[in-house]
Coordinates of C-alpha atoms in Angstrom, one line a residue:
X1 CA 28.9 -21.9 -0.1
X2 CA 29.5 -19.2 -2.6
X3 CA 25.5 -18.2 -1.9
X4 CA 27.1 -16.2 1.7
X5 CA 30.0 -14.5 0.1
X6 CA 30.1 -10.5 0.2
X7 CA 30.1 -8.9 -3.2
X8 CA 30.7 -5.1 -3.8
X9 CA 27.3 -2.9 -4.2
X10 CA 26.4 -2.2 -7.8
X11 CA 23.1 -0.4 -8.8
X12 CA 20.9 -2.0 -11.7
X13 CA 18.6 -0.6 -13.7
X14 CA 17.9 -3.0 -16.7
X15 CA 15.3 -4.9 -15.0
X16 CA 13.2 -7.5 -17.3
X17 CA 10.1 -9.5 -17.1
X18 CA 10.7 -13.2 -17.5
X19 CA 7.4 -14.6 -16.1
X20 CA 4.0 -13.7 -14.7
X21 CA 0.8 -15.9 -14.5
X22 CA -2.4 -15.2 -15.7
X23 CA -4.6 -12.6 -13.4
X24 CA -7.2 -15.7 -12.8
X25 CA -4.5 -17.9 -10.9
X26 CA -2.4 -15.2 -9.9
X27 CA -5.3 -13.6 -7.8
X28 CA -7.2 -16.9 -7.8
X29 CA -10.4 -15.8 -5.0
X30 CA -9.9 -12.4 -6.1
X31 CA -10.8 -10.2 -2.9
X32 CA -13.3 -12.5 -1.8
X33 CA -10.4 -14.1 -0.4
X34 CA -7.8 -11.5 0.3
X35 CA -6.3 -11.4 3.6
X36 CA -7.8 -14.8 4.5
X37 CA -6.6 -18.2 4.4
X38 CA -6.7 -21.2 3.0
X39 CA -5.3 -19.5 0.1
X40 CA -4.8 -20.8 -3.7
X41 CA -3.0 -18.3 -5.4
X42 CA 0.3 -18.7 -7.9
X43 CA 1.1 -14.5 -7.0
X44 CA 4.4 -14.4 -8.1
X45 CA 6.1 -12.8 -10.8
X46 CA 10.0 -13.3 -12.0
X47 CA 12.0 -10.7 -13.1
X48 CA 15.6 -10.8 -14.2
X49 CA 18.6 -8.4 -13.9
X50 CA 21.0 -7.3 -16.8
X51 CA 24.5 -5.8 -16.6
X52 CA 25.7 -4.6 -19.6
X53 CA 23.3 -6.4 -21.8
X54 CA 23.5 -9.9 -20.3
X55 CA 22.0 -11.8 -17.4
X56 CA 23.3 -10.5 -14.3
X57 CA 24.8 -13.6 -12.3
X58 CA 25.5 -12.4 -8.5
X59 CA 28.3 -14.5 -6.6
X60 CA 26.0 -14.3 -3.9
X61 CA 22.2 -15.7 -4.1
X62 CA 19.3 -17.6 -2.5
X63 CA 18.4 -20.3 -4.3
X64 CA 14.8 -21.5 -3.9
X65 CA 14.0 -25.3 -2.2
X66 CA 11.5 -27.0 -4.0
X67 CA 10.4 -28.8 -1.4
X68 CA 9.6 -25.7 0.8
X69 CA 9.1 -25.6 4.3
X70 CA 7.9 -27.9 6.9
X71 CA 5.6 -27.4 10.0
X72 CA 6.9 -25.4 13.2
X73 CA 10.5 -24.8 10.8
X74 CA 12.3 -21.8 11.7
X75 CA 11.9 -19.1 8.6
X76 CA 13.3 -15.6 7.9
X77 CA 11.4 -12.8 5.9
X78 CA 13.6 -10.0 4.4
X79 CA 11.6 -7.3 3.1
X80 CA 10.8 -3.2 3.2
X81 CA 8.1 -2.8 5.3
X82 CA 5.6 0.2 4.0
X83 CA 4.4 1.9 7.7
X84 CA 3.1 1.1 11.2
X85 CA 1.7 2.9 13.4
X86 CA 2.8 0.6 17.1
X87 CA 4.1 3.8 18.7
X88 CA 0.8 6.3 18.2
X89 CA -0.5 7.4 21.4
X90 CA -4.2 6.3 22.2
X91 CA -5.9 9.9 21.2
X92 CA -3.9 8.9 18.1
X93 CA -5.7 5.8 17.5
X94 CA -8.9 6.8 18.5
X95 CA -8.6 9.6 15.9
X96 CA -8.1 7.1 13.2
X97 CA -10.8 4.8 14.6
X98 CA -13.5 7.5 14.6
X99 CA -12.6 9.6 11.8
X100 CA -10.3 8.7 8.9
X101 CA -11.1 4.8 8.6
X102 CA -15.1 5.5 8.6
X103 CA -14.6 8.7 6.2
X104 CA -12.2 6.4 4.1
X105 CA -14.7 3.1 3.9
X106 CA -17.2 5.8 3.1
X107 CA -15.6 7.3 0.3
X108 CA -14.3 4.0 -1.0
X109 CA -17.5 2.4 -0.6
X110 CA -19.1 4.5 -2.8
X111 CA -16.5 5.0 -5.8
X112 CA -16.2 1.1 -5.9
X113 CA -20.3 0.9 -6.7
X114 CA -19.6 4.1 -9.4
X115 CA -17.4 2.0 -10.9
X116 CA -19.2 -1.2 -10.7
X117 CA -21.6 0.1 -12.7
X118 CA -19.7 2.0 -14.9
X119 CA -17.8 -1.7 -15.3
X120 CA -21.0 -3.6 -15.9
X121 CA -21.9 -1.1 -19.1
X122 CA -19.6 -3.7 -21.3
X123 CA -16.2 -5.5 -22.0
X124 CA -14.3 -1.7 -22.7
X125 CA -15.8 -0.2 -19.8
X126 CA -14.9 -3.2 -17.6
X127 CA -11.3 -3.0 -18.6
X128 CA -10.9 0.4 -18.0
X129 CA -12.1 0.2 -14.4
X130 CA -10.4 -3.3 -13.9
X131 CA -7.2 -1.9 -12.3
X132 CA -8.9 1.1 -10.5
X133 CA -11.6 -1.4 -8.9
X134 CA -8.8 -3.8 -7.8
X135 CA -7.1 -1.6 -5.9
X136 CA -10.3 0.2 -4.3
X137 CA -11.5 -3.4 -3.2
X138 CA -8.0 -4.8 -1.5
X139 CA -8.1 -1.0 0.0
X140 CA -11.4 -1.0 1.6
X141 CA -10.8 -4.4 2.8
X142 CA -7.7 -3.4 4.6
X143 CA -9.2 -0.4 6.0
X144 CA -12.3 -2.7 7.4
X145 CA -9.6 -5.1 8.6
X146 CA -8.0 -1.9 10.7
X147 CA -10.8 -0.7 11.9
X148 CA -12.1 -3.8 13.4
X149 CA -8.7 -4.7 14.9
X150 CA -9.3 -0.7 16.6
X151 CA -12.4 -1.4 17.8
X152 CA -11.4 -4.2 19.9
X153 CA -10.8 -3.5 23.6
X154 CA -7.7 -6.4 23.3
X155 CA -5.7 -4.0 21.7
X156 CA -6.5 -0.7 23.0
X157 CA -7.0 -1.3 26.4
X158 CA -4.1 -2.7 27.1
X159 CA -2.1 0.3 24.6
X160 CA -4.5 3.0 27.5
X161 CA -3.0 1.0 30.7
X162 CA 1.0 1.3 29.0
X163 CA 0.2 4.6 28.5
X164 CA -0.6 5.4 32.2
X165 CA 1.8 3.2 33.8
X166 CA 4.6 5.1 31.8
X167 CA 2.8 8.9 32.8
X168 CA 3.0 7.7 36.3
X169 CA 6.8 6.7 36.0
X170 CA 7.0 9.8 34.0
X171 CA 5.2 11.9 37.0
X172 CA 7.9 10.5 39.3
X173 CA 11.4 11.6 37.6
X174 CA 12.2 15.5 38.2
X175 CA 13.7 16.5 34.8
X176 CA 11.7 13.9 32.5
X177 CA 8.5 15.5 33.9
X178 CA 9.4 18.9 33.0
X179 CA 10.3 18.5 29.5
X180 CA 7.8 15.1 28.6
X181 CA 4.6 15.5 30.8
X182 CA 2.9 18.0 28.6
X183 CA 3.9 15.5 25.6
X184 CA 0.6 13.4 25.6
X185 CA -1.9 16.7 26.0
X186 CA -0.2 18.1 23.3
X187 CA -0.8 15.4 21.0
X188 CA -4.5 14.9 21.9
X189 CA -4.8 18.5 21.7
X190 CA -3.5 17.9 18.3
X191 CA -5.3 15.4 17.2
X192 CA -8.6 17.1 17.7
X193 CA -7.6 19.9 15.3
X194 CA -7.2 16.7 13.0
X195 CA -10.7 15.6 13.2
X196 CA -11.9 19.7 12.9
X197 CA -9.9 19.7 9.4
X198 CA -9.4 16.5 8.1
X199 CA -12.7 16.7 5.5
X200 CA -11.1 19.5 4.3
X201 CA -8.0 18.3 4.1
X202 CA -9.0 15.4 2.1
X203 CA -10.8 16.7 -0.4
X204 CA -8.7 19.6 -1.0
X205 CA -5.2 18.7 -0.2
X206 CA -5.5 14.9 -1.1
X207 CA -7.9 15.6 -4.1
X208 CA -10.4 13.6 -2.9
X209 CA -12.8 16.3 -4.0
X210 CA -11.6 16.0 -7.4
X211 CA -11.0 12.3 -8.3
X212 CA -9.5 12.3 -11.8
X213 CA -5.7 11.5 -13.0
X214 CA -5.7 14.1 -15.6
X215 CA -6.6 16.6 -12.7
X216 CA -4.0 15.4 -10.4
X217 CA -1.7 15.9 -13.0
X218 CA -2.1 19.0 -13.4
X219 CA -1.3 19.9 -9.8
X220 CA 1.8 17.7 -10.0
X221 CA 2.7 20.4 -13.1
X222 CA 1.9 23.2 -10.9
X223 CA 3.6 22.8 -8.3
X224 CA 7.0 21.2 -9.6
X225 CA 7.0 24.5 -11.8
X226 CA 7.5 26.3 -7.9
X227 CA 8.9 24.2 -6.5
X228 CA 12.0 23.0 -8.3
X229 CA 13.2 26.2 -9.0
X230 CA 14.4 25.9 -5.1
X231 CA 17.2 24.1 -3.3
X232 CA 16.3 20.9 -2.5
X233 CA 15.7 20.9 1.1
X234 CA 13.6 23.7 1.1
X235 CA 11.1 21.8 -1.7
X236 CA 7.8 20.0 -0.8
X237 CA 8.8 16.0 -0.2
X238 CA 7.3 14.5 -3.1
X239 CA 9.2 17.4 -5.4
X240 CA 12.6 16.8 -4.1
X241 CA 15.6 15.1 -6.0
X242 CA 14.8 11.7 -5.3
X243 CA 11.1 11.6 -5.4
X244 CA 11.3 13.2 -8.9
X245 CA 12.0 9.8 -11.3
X246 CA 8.7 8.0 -10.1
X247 CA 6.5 11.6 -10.5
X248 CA 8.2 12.0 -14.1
X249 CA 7.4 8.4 -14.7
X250 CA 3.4 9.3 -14.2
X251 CA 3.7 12.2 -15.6
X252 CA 5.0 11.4 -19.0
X253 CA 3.7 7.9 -19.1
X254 CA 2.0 7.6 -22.9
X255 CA -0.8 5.1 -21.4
X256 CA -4.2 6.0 -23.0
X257 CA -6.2 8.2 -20.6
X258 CA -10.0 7.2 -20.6
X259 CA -12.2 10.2 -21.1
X260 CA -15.4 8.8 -19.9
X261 CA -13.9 7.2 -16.5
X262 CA -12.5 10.5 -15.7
X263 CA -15.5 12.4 -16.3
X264 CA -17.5 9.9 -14.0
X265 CA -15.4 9.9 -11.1
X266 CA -14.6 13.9 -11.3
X267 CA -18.4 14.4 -11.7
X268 CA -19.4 12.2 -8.4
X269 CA -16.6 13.4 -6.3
X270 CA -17.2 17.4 -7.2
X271 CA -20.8 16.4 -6.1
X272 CA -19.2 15.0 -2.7
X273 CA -17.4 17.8 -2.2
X274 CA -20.3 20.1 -2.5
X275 CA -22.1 17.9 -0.2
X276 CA -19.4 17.5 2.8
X277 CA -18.3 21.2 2.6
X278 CA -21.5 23.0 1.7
X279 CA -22.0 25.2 -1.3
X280 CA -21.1 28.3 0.4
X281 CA -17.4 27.2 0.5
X282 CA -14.8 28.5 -1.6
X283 CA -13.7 25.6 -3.0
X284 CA -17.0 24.5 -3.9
X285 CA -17.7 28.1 -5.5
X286 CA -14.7 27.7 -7.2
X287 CA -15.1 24.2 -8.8
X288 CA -18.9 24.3 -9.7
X289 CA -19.9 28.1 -9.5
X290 CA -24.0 27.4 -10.1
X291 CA -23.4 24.5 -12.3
X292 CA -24.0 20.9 -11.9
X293 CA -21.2 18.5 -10.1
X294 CA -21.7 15.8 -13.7
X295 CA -21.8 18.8 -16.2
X296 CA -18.6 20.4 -14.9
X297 CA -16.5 17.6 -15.4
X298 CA -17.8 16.7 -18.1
X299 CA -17.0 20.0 -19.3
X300 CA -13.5 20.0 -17.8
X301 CA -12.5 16.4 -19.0
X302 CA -13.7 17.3 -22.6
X303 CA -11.8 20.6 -22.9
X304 CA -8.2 19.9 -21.1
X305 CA -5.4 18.8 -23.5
X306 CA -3.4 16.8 -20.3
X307 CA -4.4 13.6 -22.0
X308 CA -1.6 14.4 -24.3
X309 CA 2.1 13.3 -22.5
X310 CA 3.8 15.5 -25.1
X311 CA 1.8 18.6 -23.7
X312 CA 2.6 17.4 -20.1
X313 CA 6.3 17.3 -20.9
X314 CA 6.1 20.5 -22.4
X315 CA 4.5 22.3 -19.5
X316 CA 6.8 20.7 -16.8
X317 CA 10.0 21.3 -19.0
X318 CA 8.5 25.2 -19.3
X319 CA 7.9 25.8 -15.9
X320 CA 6.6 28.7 -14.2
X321 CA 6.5 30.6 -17.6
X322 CA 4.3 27.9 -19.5
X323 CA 2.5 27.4 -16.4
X324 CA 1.6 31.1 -16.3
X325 CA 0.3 31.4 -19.5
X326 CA -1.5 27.4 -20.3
X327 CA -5.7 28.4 -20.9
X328 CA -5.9 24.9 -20.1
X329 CA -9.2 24.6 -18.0
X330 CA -7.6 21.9 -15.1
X331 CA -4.1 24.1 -14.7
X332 CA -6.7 26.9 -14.4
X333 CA -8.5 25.2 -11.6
X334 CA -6.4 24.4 -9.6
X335 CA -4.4 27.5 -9.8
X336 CA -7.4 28.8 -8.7
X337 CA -8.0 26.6 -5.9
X338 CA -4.0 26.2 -4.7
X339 CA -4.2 28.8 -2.2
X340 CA -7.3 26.7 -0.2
X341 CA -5.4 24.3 -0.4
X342 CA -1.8 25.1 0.5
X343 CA -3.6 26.6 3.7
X344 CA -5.3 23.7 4.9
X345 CA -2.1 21.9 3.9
X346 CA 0.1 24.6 6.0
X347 CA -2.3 24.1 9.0
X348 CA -1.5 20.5 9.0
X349 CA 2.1 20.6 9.1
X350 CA 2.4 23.3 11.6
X351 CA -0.8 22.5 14.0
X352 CA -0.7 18.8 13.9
X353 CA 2.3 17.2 12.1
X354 CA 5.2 19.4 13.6
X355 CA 3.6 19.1 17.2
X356 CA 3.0 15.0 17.0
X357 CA 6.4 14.5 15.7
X358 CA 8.0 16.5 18.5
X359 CA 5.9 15.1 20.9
X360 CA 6.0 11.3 20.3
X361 CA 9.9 11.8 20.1
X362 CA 9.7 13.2 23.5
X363 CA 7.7 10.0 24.6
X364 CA 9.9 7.7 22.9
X365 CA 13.5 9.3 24.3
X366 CA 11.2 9.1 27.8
X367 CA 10.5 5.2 27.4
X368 CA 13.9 4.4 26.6
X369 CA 15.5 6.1 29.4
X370 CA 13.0 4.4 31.9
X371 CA 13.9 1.7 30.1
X372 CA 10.4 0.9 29.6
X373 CA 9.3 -2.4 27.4
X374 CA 10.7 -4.1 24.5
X375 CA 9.8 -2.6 21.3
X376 CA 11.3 -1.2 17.8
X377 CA 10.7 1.6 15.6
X378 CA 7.6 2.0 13.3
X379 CA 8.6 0.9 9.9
X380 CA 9.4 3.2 7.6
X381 CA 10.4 1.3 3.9
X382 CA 13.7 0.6 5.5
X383 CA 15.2 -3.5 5.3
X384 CA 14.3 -5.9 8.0
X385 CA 14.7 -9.4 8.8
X386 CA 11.4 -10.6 10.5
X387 CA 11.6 -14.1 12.0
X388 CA 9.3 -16.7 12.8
X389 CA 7.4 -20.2 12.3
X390 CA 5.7 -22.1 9.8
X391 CA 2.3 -22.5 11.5
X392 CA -1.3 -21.7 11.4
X393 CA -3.4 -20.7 14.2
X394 CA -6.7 -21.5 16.0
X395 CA -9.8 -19.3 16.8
X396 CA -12.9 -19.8 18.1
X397 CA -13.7 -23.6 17.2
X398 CA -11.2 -23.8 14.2
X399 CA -8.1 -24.9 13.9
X400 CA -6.2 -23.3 10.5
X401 CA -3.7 -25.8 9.3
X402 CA -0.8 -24.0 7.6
X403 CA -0.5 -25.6 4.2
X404 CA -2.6 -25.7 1.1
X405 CA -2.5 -28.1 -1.8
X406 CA -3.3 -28.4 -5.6
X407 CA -6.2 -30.3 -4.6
X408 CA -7.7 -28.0 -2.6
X409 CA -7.9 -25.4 -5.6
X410 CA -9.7 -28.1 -8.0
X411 CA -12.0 -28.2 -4.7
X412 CA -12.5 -24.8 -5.1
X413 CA -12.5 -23.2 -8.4
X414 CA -15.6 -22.7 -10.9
X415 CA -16.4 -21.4 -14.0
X416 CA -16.6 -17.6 -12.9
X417 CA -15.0 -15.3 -11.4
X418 CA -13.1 -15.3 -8.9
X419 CA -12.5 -18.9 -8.7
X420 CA -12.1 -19.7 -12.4
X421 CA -8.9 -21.2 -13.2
X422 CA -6.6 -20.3 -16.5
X423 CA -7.5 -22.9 -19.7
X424 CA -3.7 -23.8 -19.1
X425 CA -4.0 -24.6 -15.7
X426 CA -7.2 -27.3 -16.9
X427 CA -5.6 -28.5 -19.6
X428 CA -2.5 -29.5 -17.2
X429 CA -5.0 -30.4 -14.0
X430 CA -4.0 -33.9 -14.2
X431 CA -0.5 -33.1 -15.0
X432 CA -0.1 -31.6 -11.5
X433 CA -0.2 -34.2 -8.1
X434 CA -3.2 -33.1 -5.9
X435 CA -1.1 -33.2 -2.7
X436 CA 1.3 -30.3 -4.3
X437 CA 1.5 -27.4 -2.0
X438 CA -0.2 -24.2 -3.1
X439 CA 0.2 -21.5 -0.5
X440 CA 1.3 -21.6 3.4
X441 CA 1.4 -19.3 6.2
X442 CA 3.9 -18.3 9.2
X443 CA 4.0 -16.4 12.1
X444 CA 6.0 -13.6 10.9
X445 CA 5.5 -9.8 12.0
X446 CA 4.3 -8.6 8.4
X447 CA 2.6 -5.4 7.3
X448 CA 1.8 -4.1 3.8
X449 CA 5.4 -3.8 1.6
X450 CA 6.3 -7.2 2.7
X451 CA 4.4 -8.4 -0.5
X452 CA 7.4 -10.0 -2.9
X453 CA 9.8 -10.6 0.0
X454 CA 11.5 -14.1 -0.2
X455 CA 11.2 -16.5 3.2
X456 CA 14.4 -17.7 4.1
X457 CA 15.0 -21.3 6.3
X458 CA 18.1 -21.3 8.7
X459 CA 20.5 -22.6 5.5
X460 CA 19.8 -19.5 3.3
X461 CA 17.3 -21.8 1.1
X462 CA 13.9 -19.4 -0.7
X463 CA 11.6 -21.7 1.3
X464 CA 8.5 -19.1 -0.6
X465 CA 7.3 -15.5 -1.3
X466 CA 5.0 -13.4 1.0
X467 CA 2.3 -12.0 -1.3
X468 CA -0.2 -11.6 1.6
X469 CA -1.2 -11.9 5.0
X470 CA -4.3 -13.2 7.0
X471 CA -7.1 -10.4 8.6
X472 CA -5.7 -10.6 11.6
X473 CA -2.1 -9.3 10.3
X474 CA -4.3 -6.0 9.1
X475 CA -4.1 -5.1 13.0
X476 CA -0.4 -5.3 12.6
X477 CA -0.1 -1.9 11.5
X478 CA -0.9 -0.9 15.8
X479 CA 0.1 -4.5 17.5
X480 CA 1.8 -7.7 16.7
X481 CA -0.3 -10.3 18.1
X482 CA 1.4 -14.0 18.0
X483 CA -1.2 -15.8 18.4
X484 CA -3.0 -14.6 14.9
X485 CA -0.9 -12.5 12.9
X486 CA -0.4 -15.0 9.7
X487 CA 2.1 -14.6 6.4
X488 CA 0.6 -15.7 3.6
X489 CA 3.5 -17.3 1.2
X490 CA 3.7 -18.8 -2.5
X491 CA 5.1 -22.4 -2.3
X492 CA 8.0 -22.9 -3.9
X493 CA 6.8 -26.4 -5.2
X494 CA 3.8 -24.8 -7.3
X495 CA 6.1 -22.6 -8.4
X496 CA 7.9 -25.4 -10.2
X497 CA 5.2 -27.5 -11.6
X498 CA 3.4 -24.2 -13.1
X499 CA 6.7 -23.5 -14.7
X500 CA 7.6 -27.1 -15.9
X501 CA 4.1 -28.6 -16.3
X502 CA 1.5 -25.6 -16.9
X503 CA 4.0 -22.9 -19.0
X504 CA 6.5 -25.5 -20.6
X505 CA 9.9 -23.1 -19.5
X506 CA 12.3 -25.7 -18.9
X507 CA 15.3 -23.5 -18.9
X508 CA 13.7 -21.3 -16.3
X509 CA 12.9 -24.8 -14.2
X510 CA 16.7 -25.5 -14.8
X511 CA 17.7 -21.7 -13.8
X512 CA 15.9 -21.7 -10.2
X513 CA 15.7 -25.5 -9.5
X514 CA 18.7 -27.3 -11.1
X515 CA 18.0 -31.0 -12.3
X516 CA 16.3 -32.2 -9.1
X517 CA 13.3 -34.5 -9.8
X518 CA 9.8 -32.5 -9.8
X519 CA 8.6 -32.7 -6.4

């Protein structure tokens, strides 16, 4: 019907929050149960879309199906997925397997116990590492979810034998071997100036030395006032045109800064960096001088005036000049430590990213004209349609069904966290049919950025909502494997009982469902 016709393009900007769930049923199992499944989570939000001041209603839509999908139906994810990494050579993924995952479970390991204690100190401490924390823990469990997929042969073996067959195919065309033989040297080459600078590059370049907003902020104000004085295309990436509204966004947000977390996490990750570069190094000389990691920051939180947005605005909107001539103690830093790392930065680009890039694009022109295998680009936050089943899977002696229900989550939850359910969610228990679908999973090729997409059945019907996938779909960033990679979806059935029987929003029930009986 009208749903398929084409409209013309508009852009929107007057988006508004209609609904969200409480965190406790939103993240029900918290990351206990992240990337797993079964799965009893409402993680879904609704938003809404003005034009001129009133609801925005597009000729063409999906409207969701309460009663969802069934078992082996044909389903459709639209979505921008965030990266992949399918086409990285094996020296590539060995790189990442040895070097950055351990050194960033390491690091994240540690900075989530900081802040678990700095949490368990009381109620205000624990809400001002709640969002930090959150993030650290779905994080590390990704990265632990990469890292095992890595380490098992099943995926780079067979990635070690493609690689051969095509340098043997490779060795046996004239003109491809001259310009493409080299390619997979080079990168390995490559990579093992990557794991020679890659501490350094992370805890100078990436401020993993110096773990603090207000401090990152204050590079952000450094080096916009370079580099936006220049055309465009010559800037740095995150300074150009249309990277600038979600930097200014941070920058001038007026959301309280907290002092005392900033001071903690500075102070433990200037003591890191002292450790993993030794205090002979510049940077380190520069940062601490003779004086202890804790103190320092201390010293530098208490002192800077960043916690201000007005002085932030002030500073970017001055540029070089206000730059120049700020006593503020973290500009003063790292002006003083932009030149280490700039360097290390340069070395990157020039030694490792520039040759990769040049290299795998060799490799990938090679595969195509040998016309070798079936395969697509690495995502790269552009729109796809990824298409597949509703299903679950089976490994070692169990068999995952693909549906959950409302039943399941009484079966589950306690009082504490992360299985303690929202007082309106007990108070409408009985309200709510055991047998309701909860969550559901399909066989969809999913990575991280799929999160929000709607799943689509073969009439255009919003059959769910990814907000997840199972531990097996953390491998998908290097291989899609059928067999185990799961979606995890929102059901669009609990999506209309929490509305109509938990939150009392019978317009919005009316809005997305029409007048169909409750299912």
């Amino acid at each position: 019907g009208a749903r398929h016709e084409l409209h013309s393009y508009r852009r929107h900007t007057d988006v508004r929050l209609v609904f969200a769930p409480e965190t406790d049923i939103a993240r029900f199992g918290g990351t206990t149960d992240s990337f797993s499944f079964p799965r009893y989570a409402l993680d879904m939000a609704l938003l809404r879309v003005y034009a001129d001041g009133q609801p925005f209603r597009p000729v063409a839509h999906f409207s969701p199906k309460a009663q969802g999908p069934t078992v082996g139906e044909a389903v459709f994810i639209t979505g921008y997925p965030g990266s992949t990494q399918r086409e990285l050579t094996v020296a590539q993924l060995t790189t990442l397997r040895d070097v950055i995952l351990p050194q960033r479970m390491a690091y994240l390991s540690e900075l989530r116990g900081l802040l678990r204690q700095f949490a368990a100190q009381g109620e205000a401490e624990e809400r001002m590492s709640r969002r930090e924390l959150l993030g650290i823990e779905n994080t590390l469990k990704a990265f632990r979810g990469r890292h095992a997929a890595l380490s098992e042969p099943g995926l780079l073996e067979p990635r070690l034998r493609r690689e051969e067959e095509l340098r043997a195919r490779l060795g046996r065309d004239k003109a491809l071997r001259q310009t493409t033989a080299g390619a997979w040297d080079a990168i390995a080459a490559a990579q093992q100036t990557w794991r020679d600078i890659y501490t350094e590059y992370s805890l100078l370049e990436l401020l993993r030395g110096y773990q603090s907003d207000l401090l990152s902020m204050a590079r952000h104000l450094l080096r916009a006032a370079d580099q936006l004085p220049r055309p465009d295309a010559q800037r740095l990436p995150e300074y150009r045109e249309a990277a600038l509204p979600q930097l200014t966004q941070r920058l001038f947000s007026a959301a309280p800064v907290a002092r005392e977390l900033e001071a903690l996490t500075l102070g433990w990750s200037l003591g890191m960096l002292r450790e993993l570069l030794g205090a002979d190094h510049p940077a380190v000389r520069l940062s601490l001088g003779g004086a202890d990691p804790v103190e320092r920051a201390r010293q530098l939180i208490d002192s800077t005036g960043l916690a201000d947005p007005g002085l932030r605005r002030k500073l970017w909107e001055g540029g070089r000049e206000a730059i120049a001539a700020s006593k503020d103690p973290l500009l003063e830093l790292v002006q003083a430590l932009e030149p280490l790392a700039l360097a290390v930065r340069e070395r990157y680009e020039r030694e490792i990213q520039d040759v990769v890039q040049h290299n795998l694009a060799l490799i990938e022109q090679a595969r195509h004209h040998l016309a070798v295998g079936e395969h697509y680009p690495d995502a790269r936050f552009t729109l796809r349609l990824s298409h597949g089943r509703v299903e679950g899977w089976s490994e070692a002696d169990s068999t995952i069904t693909p549906f959950t229900s409302w039943g399941g989550a009484i079966a589950r939850a306690s009082p504490h966290d992360p299985y303690r359910l929202p007082t309106s969610w007990l108070q409408a228990e009985a309200d709510i049919a055991l047998t309701t679908p909860v969550n559901f999973t399909t066989s969809n090729d999913i990575v991280g950025g799929y999160s929000g997409s709607p799943i689509l059945n073969v009439d255009g019907d919003l059959v769910g909502l990814v907000f997840d996938g199972n531990l097996h779909s953390l491998g998908g960033a290097y291989a899609y494997d059928g067999r185990y990679n799961r979606a995890v979806a929102v059901h669009p059935a609990i999506m209309r009982q929490a509305l109509d029987k938990v939150y009392a929003a019978p317009a919005l029930v009316t809005e997305l469902f029409g007048d169909a009986e409750t299912p």
